[in-house]
Amino acid sequence: MPRRTATMLASTLILIALLCAGVFITVPYSEMSPGPTVNTLGDHDGEPVLQISGRKTYATTGHLNMTTVRVTSADYRMNLVEAVYGWLAHDNKIVPHDTLYPDGKTEEQSTQENAEEFSQSQESAKVAALKELNIPVKSWVIVSTVVKGSPAEGRLHAGDVIKKVEGTAVKAPDDVAKLVTRHKPGEKVVFTVVPFKEQAAAEKANRTATETHDVTITTAKSADRGAARAIVGISAGTDHTFPFDIDIKLADVGGPSAGLMFALGIVDKLTPDNLTGGKFVAGTGTIDDGGTVGPIGGIEMKTVGAREKGAQYFLTPKDNCAAAAKDTPEGLTLVKVNTIDDAMSALKDIRSGRTADLPKCTAK
């Protein structure tokens, strides 16, 4: 066999062997890619994304699209060939597996966490939207979760309303931890609460729950490294009563990053002004009850997905601006926002055609 032919054959066989090895060699990476984008003003799977009853609503036009990221599952093991292909692909991103699923988190745990975050984001979106419209919302501090095996287990329950801790009125979730940590591990703390069942019955009857109970709990030492800190084993959150019904219907979506776009969609449906002026606006960002917009993950994937669907403008959390601006899809304007007020102001400029006044993202 001629030397040249033998060399080519050997090279081909080596290449085939390497490719075969690459298929069977797994690597600790996961893939992120652009996911679906849904217009919060429109329908999804045959029903409106935002359904409001008990309050006058107005017709809307244009788009206020929430965006998503598609990721490989926690159980999926990527091979070397897939990782190399993903690194070379422009619209995908390969990240360490632990970035998406830290501490060995399972697919079931991740799905549950994303569902809880999505539910909380909906509540915060409703609160932020109604506050933007100066519509009163009743709020109170509740027990969100009780840690199994903690001092609070069996004493406090998820949904209990926390009125006081050691006689001091509780006005925000952070107050609970501050009041508990004034004590040393092993000391007793008295919680004044409205039990969940009583609160639920009061809400159903459209009345204020007044029956309270004092619950005494002996604190334990936190597992955190460093100085000893007293804990009871609960996390506190906020619950709300809205003056009319607002339902968000969107299945198979998780995480908190649609909060801003849900809030804007609610505002648009409750006001005669058309927020977009018929333009295609997409965006992302968490939102809290006060209307502050927070950063999210996968911003590069979301801008790509939005532009592929036709978005002209993308409302971008301030802290995501630099990353998003490094590789902005052609034809998409990135608009920097830090609060729902910023987003409302930007939408006013967009529908008025004053795009030169928009606070645009830069790569710096």
Coordinates of C-alpha atoms in Angstrom, one line a residue:
M1 CA 0.0 0.0 0.0
P2 CA 1.4 3.4 -1.0
R3 CA 2.7 5.5 2.0
R4 CA 0.2 8.3 1.3
T5 CA -2.8 6.0 1.2
A6 CA -1.7 4.3 4.4
T7 CA -1.3 7.6 6.1
M8 CA -4.8 8.8 5.1
L9 CA -6.3 5.5 6.1
A10 CA -4.6 5.6 9.5
S11 CA -5.7 9.2 10.0
T12 CA -9.3 8.4 9.1
L13 CA -9.3 5.4 11.5
I14 CA -7.9 7.6 14.3
L15 CA -10.5 10.3 13.6
I16 CA -13.3 7.7 13.8
A17 CA -11.9 6.3 17.0
L18 CA -11.8 9.7 18.6
L19 CA -15.4 10.5 17.5
C20 CA -16.5 7.1 18.9
A21 CA -14.7 7.8 22.2
G22 CA -16.2 11.3 22.3
V23 CA -19.7 9.8 22.1
F24 CA -19.1 7.6 25.1
I25 CA -17.1 9.9 27.3
T26 CA -19.4 12.0 29.5
V27 CA -18.5 15.4 30.7
P28 CA -19.8 17.4 33.7
Y29 CA -21.6 20.1 31.6
S30 CA -25.1 21.1 30.7
E31 CA -26.5 23.1 27.8
M32 CA -28.6 26.3 27.8
S33 CA -30.5 27.4 24.6
P34 CA -33.3 29.8 23.7
G35 CA -36.6 28.6 25.0
P36 CA -40.2 29.6 24.2
T37 CA -41.3 33.2 24.4
V38 CA -45.0 34.0 25.2
N39 CA -47.0 37.2 24.8
T40 CA -48.5 38.0 28.2
L41 CA -51.2 40.0 26.5
G42 CA -52.3 37.1 24.3
D43 CA -53.3 33.4 24.5
H44 CA -51.3 30.3 25.1
D45 CA -52.6 26.8 24.5
G46 CA -56.0 28.2 23.7
E47 CA -56.6 30.4 26.7
P48 CA -55.5 34.0 27.8
V49 CA -52.3 34.1 29.7
L50 CA -53.7 36.9 32.0
Q51 CA -57.3 36.4 33.1
I52 CA -58.8 39.3 35.2
S53 CA -62.3 39.3 36.6
G54 CA -64.1 41.7 38.9
R55 CA -62.5 44.7 37.4
K56 CA -62.9 46.6 34.1
T57 CA -60.2 45.6 31.5
Y58 CA -59.2 47.1 28.2
A59 CA -58.2 45.8 24.8
T60 CA -54.5 45.6 24.1
T61 CA -52.3 45.4 21.0
G62 CA -48.7 44.6 20.4
H63 CA -46.5 42.3 22.5
L64 CA -45.2 42.2 26.0
N65 CA -43.4 38.8 25.8
M66 CA -41.9 36.9 28.6
T67 CA -38.9 34.8 27.6
T68 CA -37.4 31.5 28.8
V69 CA -34.3 29.4 28.6
R70 CA -34.3 25.7 27.7
V71 CA -31.8 23.6 29.7
T72 CA -30.8 20.0 29.7
S73 CA -32.2 18.0 32.6
A74 CA -30.4 17.2 35.8
D75 CA -30.3 13.5 34.9
Y76 CA -28.9 14.1 31.4
R77 CA -25.2 13.3 31.0
M78 CA -23.6 15.2 28.1
N79 CA -21.0 13.5 26.0
L80 CA -17.8 15.2 24.8
V81 CA -19.0 15.6 21.2
E82 CA -22.1 17.4 22.3
A83 CA -20.1 19.7 24.5
V84 CA -17.7 20.6 21.8
Y85 CA -20.6 21.2 19.3
G86 CA -22.3 23.4 21.9
W87 CA -19.1 25.5 22.5
L88 CA -18.9 26.1 18.8
A89 CA -22.6 26.9 18.3
H90 CA -23.5 30.6 18.5
D91 CA -27.0 30.3 20.0
N92 CA -26.2 27.7 22.7
K93 CA -24.2 28.0 25.9
I94 CA -22.4 25.2 27.7
V95 CA -22.0 25.6 31.4
P96 CA -20.8 23.4 34.3
H97 CA -23.5 21.0 35.4
D98 CA -23.3 22.3 39.0
T99 CA -24.1 25.8 37.8
L100 CA -27.7 24.7 37.0
Y101 CA -28.0 21.9 39.6
P102 CA -25.8 22.8 42.6
D103 CA -25.2 20.4 45.5
G104 CA -26.4 17.4 43.5
K105 CA -29.9 18.7 43.1
T106 CA -32.2 16.2 41.3
E107 CA -34.6 16.9 38.5
E108 CA -37.5 16.6 40.8
Q109 CA -36.1 19.0 43.3
S110 CA -35.2 21.5 40.6
T111 CA -38.7 21.3 39.1
Q112 CA -40.3 21.8 42.5
E113 CA -38.0 24.8 43.3
N114 CA -38.8 26.4 39.9
A115 CA -42.5 25.9 40.4
E116 CA -42.4 27.6 43.8
E117 CA -40.3 30.5 42.4
F118 CA -42.7 30.9 39.5
S119 CA -45.7 31.0 41.8
Q120 CA -44.0 33.6 44.0
S121 CA -43.1 35.7 41.0
Q122 CA -46.8 35.7 39.9
E123 CA -47.8 37.0 43.3
S124 CA -45.1 39.7 43.3
A125 CA -46.1 40.7 39.8
K126 CA -49.7 41.2 40.8
V127 CA -48.7 43.3 43.9
A128 CA -46.2 45.4 41.9
A129 CA -48.8 46.0 39.1
L130 CA -51.6 47.1 41.5
K131 CA -49.2 49.3 43.5
E132 CA -48.2 50.9 40.2
L133 CA -51.9 51.7 39.6
N134 CA -52.4 52.9 43.2
I135 CA -54.8 50.0 43.9
P136 CA -54.6 48.9 47.6
V137 CA -53.5 45.4 48.3
K138 CA -53.7 43.8 51.8
S139 CA -50.5 42.0 52.8
W140 CA -49.3 40.1 55.9
V141 CA -46.3 38.0 57.0
I142 CA -46.7 34.3 57.0
V143 CA -44.8 31.1 57.7
S144 CA -43.7 30.0 54.2
T145 CA -41.9 26.8 55.1
V146 CA -41.1 24.8 58.2
V147 CA -37.8 22.8 58.2
K148 CA -38.3 19.1 59.0
G149 CA -36.8 18.2 62.4
S150 CA -36.5 21.8 63.5
P151 CA -37.9 23.3 66.8
A152 CA -40.8 24.8 64.9
E153 CA -42.0 21.5 63.4
G154 CA -45.5 20.7 64.7
R155 CA -45.6 24.0 66.4
L156 CA -45.9 26.4 63.5
H157 CA -47.4 25.5 60.1
A158 CA -47.0 26.8 56.5
G159 CA -49.6 29.6 56.0
D160 CA -49.8 30.7 59.7
V161 CA -49.9 34.5 59.9
I162 CA -47.2 35.9 62.1
K163 CA -48.5 38.9 64.0
K164 CA -45.8 39.3 66.7
V165 CA -42.5 37.8 67.9
E166 CA -41.9 38.3 71.6
G167 CA -44.6 41.0 71.6
T168 CA -43.1 43.0 68.8
A169 CA -45.3 43.5 65.8
V170 CA -44.0 41.9 62.6
K171 CA -44.4 44.1 59.5
A172 CA -42.0 42.4 57.0
P173 CA -40.6 38.8 56.6
D174 CA -37.1 40.0 57.6
D175 CA -38.4 41.2 60.9
V176 CA -38.9 37.6 62.0
A177 CA -35.3 36.5 61.7
K178 CA -34.1 39.7 63.3
L179 CA -36.3 39.2 66.3
V180 CA -35.4 35.5 66.7
T181 CA -31.7 36.1 66.5
R182 CA -31.8 38.6 69.4
H183 CA -32.0 35.4 71.5
K184 CA -29.3 32.8 72.2
P185 CA -29.7 29.2 71.2
G186 CA -31.7 27.4 73.8
E187 CA -33.8 30.4 74.8
K188 CA -37.6 30.5 74.3
V189 CA -39.3 32.7 71.8
V190 CA -43.0 33.4 71.7
F191 CA -44.8 33.7 68.4
T192 CA -48.2 35.3 68.2
V193 CA -50.0 33.8 65.1
V194 CA -53.3 33.4 63.4
P195 CA -53.5 29.7 62.4
F196 CA -53.7 29.0 58.7
K197 CA -57.1 27.4 59.0
E198 CA -58.5 30.5 60.7
Q199 CA -56.9 32.8 58.2
A200 CA -58.3 30.8 55.3
A201 CA -61.8 30.8 56.8
A202 CA -61.6 34.5 57.3
E203 CA -60.6 35.1 53.7
K204 CA -63.4 33.0 52.4
A205 CA -65.9 34.9 54.5
N206 CA -64.3 38.2 53.4
R207 CA -63.5 39.2 57.0
T208 CA -60.4 39.9 59.1
A209 CA -59.1 37.1 61.2
T210 CA -58.9 38.1 64.8
E211 CA -58.3 34.9 66.7
T212 CA -54.6 34.6 67.7
H213 CA -52.5 32.0 69.5
D214 CA -49.2 32.3 71.4
V215 CA -46.8 29.6 70.4
T216 CA -43.6 29.2 72.5
I217 CA -40.6 27.6 70.7
T218 CA -37.2 26.8 72.1
T219 CA -34.5 28.1 69.7
A220 CA -31.7 25.9 68.4
K221 CA -28.2 26.7 67.2
S222 CA -27.9 27.3 63.4
A223 CA -25.7 24.9 61.4
D224 CA -23.8 27.9 59.8
R225 CA -20.1 28.2 60.5
G226 CA -18.9 31.0 62.7
A227 CA -20.8 32.6 65.6
A228 CA -23.7 30.7 67.1
R229 CA -27.1 32.0 65.9
A230 CA -30.5 31.2 67.2
I231 CA -33.1 29.7 64.8
V232 CA -36.5 28.1 65.1
G233 CA -36.5 26.5 61.6
I234 CA -38.9 28.5 59.5
S235 CA -38.7 30.8 56.6
A236 CA -41.1 33.8 56.5
G237 CA -42.8 35.2 53.5
T238 CA -45.7 37.5 52.5
D239 CA -49.3 36.7 51.5
H240 CA -51.8 39.0 49.9
T241 CA -55.5 39.6 49.4
F242 CA -56.3 41.2 46.1
P243 CA -59.5 43.3 45.5
F244 CA -60.3 41.3 42.4
D245 CA -59.2 38.1 40.7
I246 CA -56.0 37.9 38.6
D247 CA -55.1 34.5 37.2
I248 CA -51.9 33.8 35.3
K249 CA -52.3 30.7 33.1
L250 CA -49.0 29.4 31.8
A251 CA -48.0 25.8 32.1
D252 CA -44.6 24.2 31.8
V253 CA -42.7 27.3 32.9
G254 CA -40.7 27.8 36.0
G255 CA -38.5 30.2 37.8
P256 CA -39.0 33.8 38.8
S257 CA -37.7 35.6 35.7
A258 CA -41.1 36.4 34.1
G259 CA -42.2 38.7 37.0
L260 CA -41.6 42.0 35.2
M261 CA -43.4 41.1 32.0
F262 CA -46.4 39.7 34.0
A263 CA -46.6 42.9 36.0
L264 CA -46.6 45.0 32.8
G265 CA -49.2 42.8 31.1
I266 CA -51.5 43.3 34.1
V267 CA -51.0 47.1 34.1
D268 CA -51.7 47.1 30.3
K269 CA -55.0 45.2 30.7
L270 CA -56.2 47.4 33.5
T271 CA -55.5 50.8 31.9
P272 CA -57.0 52.4 28.7
D273 CA -53.5 53.4 27.5
N274 CA -51.9 50.9 25.2
L275 CA -48.5 50.4 26.7
T276 CA -46.7 49.2 23.6
G277 CA -48.3 51.3 21.0
G278 CA -48.6 48.1 18.9
K279 CA -44.8 47.4 19.1
F280 CA -43.2 44.1 19.8
V281 CA -41.6 44.4 23.2
A282 CA -40.0 41.4 25.0
G283 CA -38.1 41.3 28.3
T284 CA -37.2 39.5 31.5
G285 CA -36.4 40.2 35.1
T286 CA -37.6 39.2 38.6
I287 CA -39.8 41.7 40.4
D288 CA -40.5 42.2 44.1
D289 CA -43.6 43.6 45.8
G290 CA -42.1 47.1 45.6
G291 CA -41.5 46.9 41.9
T292 CA -37.7 46.5 41.9
V293 CA -36.5 44.5 38.9
G294 CA -33.8 41.9 39.6
P295 CA -31.3 40.0 37.4
I296 CA -31.8 36.6 35.9
G297 CA -29.8 33.8 34.3
G298 CA -29.4 33.0 30.6
I299 CA -29.8 36.5 29.3
E300 CA -28.0 35.8 26.1
M301 CA -30.4 32.9 25.3
K302 CA -33.4 35.1 26.0
T303 CA -32.4 37.9 23.7
V304 CA -31.8 35.5 20.9
G305 CA -35.2 33.8 21.4
A306 CA -37.0 37.1 21.6
R307 CA -35.4 38.4 18.4
E308 CA -36.2 35.2 16.5
K309 CA -39.9 35.7 17.4
G310 CA -39.8 39.3 16.1
A311 CA -39.1 41.4 19.1
Q312 CA -37.8 45.0 18.4
Y313 CA -37.1 46.0 22.0
F314 CA -36.0 44.0 25.0
L315 CA -36.5 45.2 28.6
T316 CA -33.3 44.2 30.3
P317 CA -32.5 44.2 34.1
K318 CA -29.8 46.7 34.9
D319 CA -27.4 44.0 36.3
N320 CA -27.8 41.9 33.1
C321 CA -27.1 44.8 30.7
A322 CA -23.4 44.3 30.2
A323 CA -23.6 40.6 29.5
A324 CA -26.6 41.1 27.1
A325 CA -24.9 43.9 25.2
K326 CA -21.8 41.9 24.4
D327 CA -23.7 40.0 21.7
T328 CA -26.9 41.7 20.9
P329 CA -29.0 40.1 18.1
E330 CA -29.2 42.4 15.1
G331 CA -32.3 44.5 15.1
L332 CA -32.9 44.3 18.8
T333 CA -32.7 47.3 21.1
L334 CA -31.7 46.5 24.7
V335 CA -33.5 48.8 27.2
K336 CA -32.1 49.1 30.7
V337 CA -34.6 48.9 33.6
N338 CA -34.2 48.8 37.3
T339 CA -37.9 49.2 38.4
I340 CA -41.3 48.8 37.0
D341 CA -41.4 52.7 36.8
D342 CA -38.3 52.5 34.5
A343 CA -40.2 50.0 32.3
M344 CA -43.3 52.1 32.2
S345 CA -41.2 55.1 31.2
A346 CA -39.4 53.2 28.5
L347 CA -42.7 51.9 27.1
K348 CA -44.0 55.5 26.9
D349 CA -40.9 56.5 24.8
I350 CA -41.3 53.4 22.6
R351 CA -45.0 54.0 21.8
S352 CA -44.3 57.7 21.3
G353 CA -41.4 57.0 18.9
R354 CA -38.9 58.8 21.1
T355 CA -36.4 55.8 21.0
A356 CA -33.4 58.1 21.2
D357 CA -34.4 58.8 24.8
L358 CA -34.3 55.1 25.8
P359 CA -31.7 54.1 28.4
K360 CA -29.9 51.5 26.3
C361 CA -27.6 48.8 27.6
T362 CA -23.9 49.0 27.0
A363 CA -21.1 46.3 27.2
K364 CA -19.3 48.3 29.9

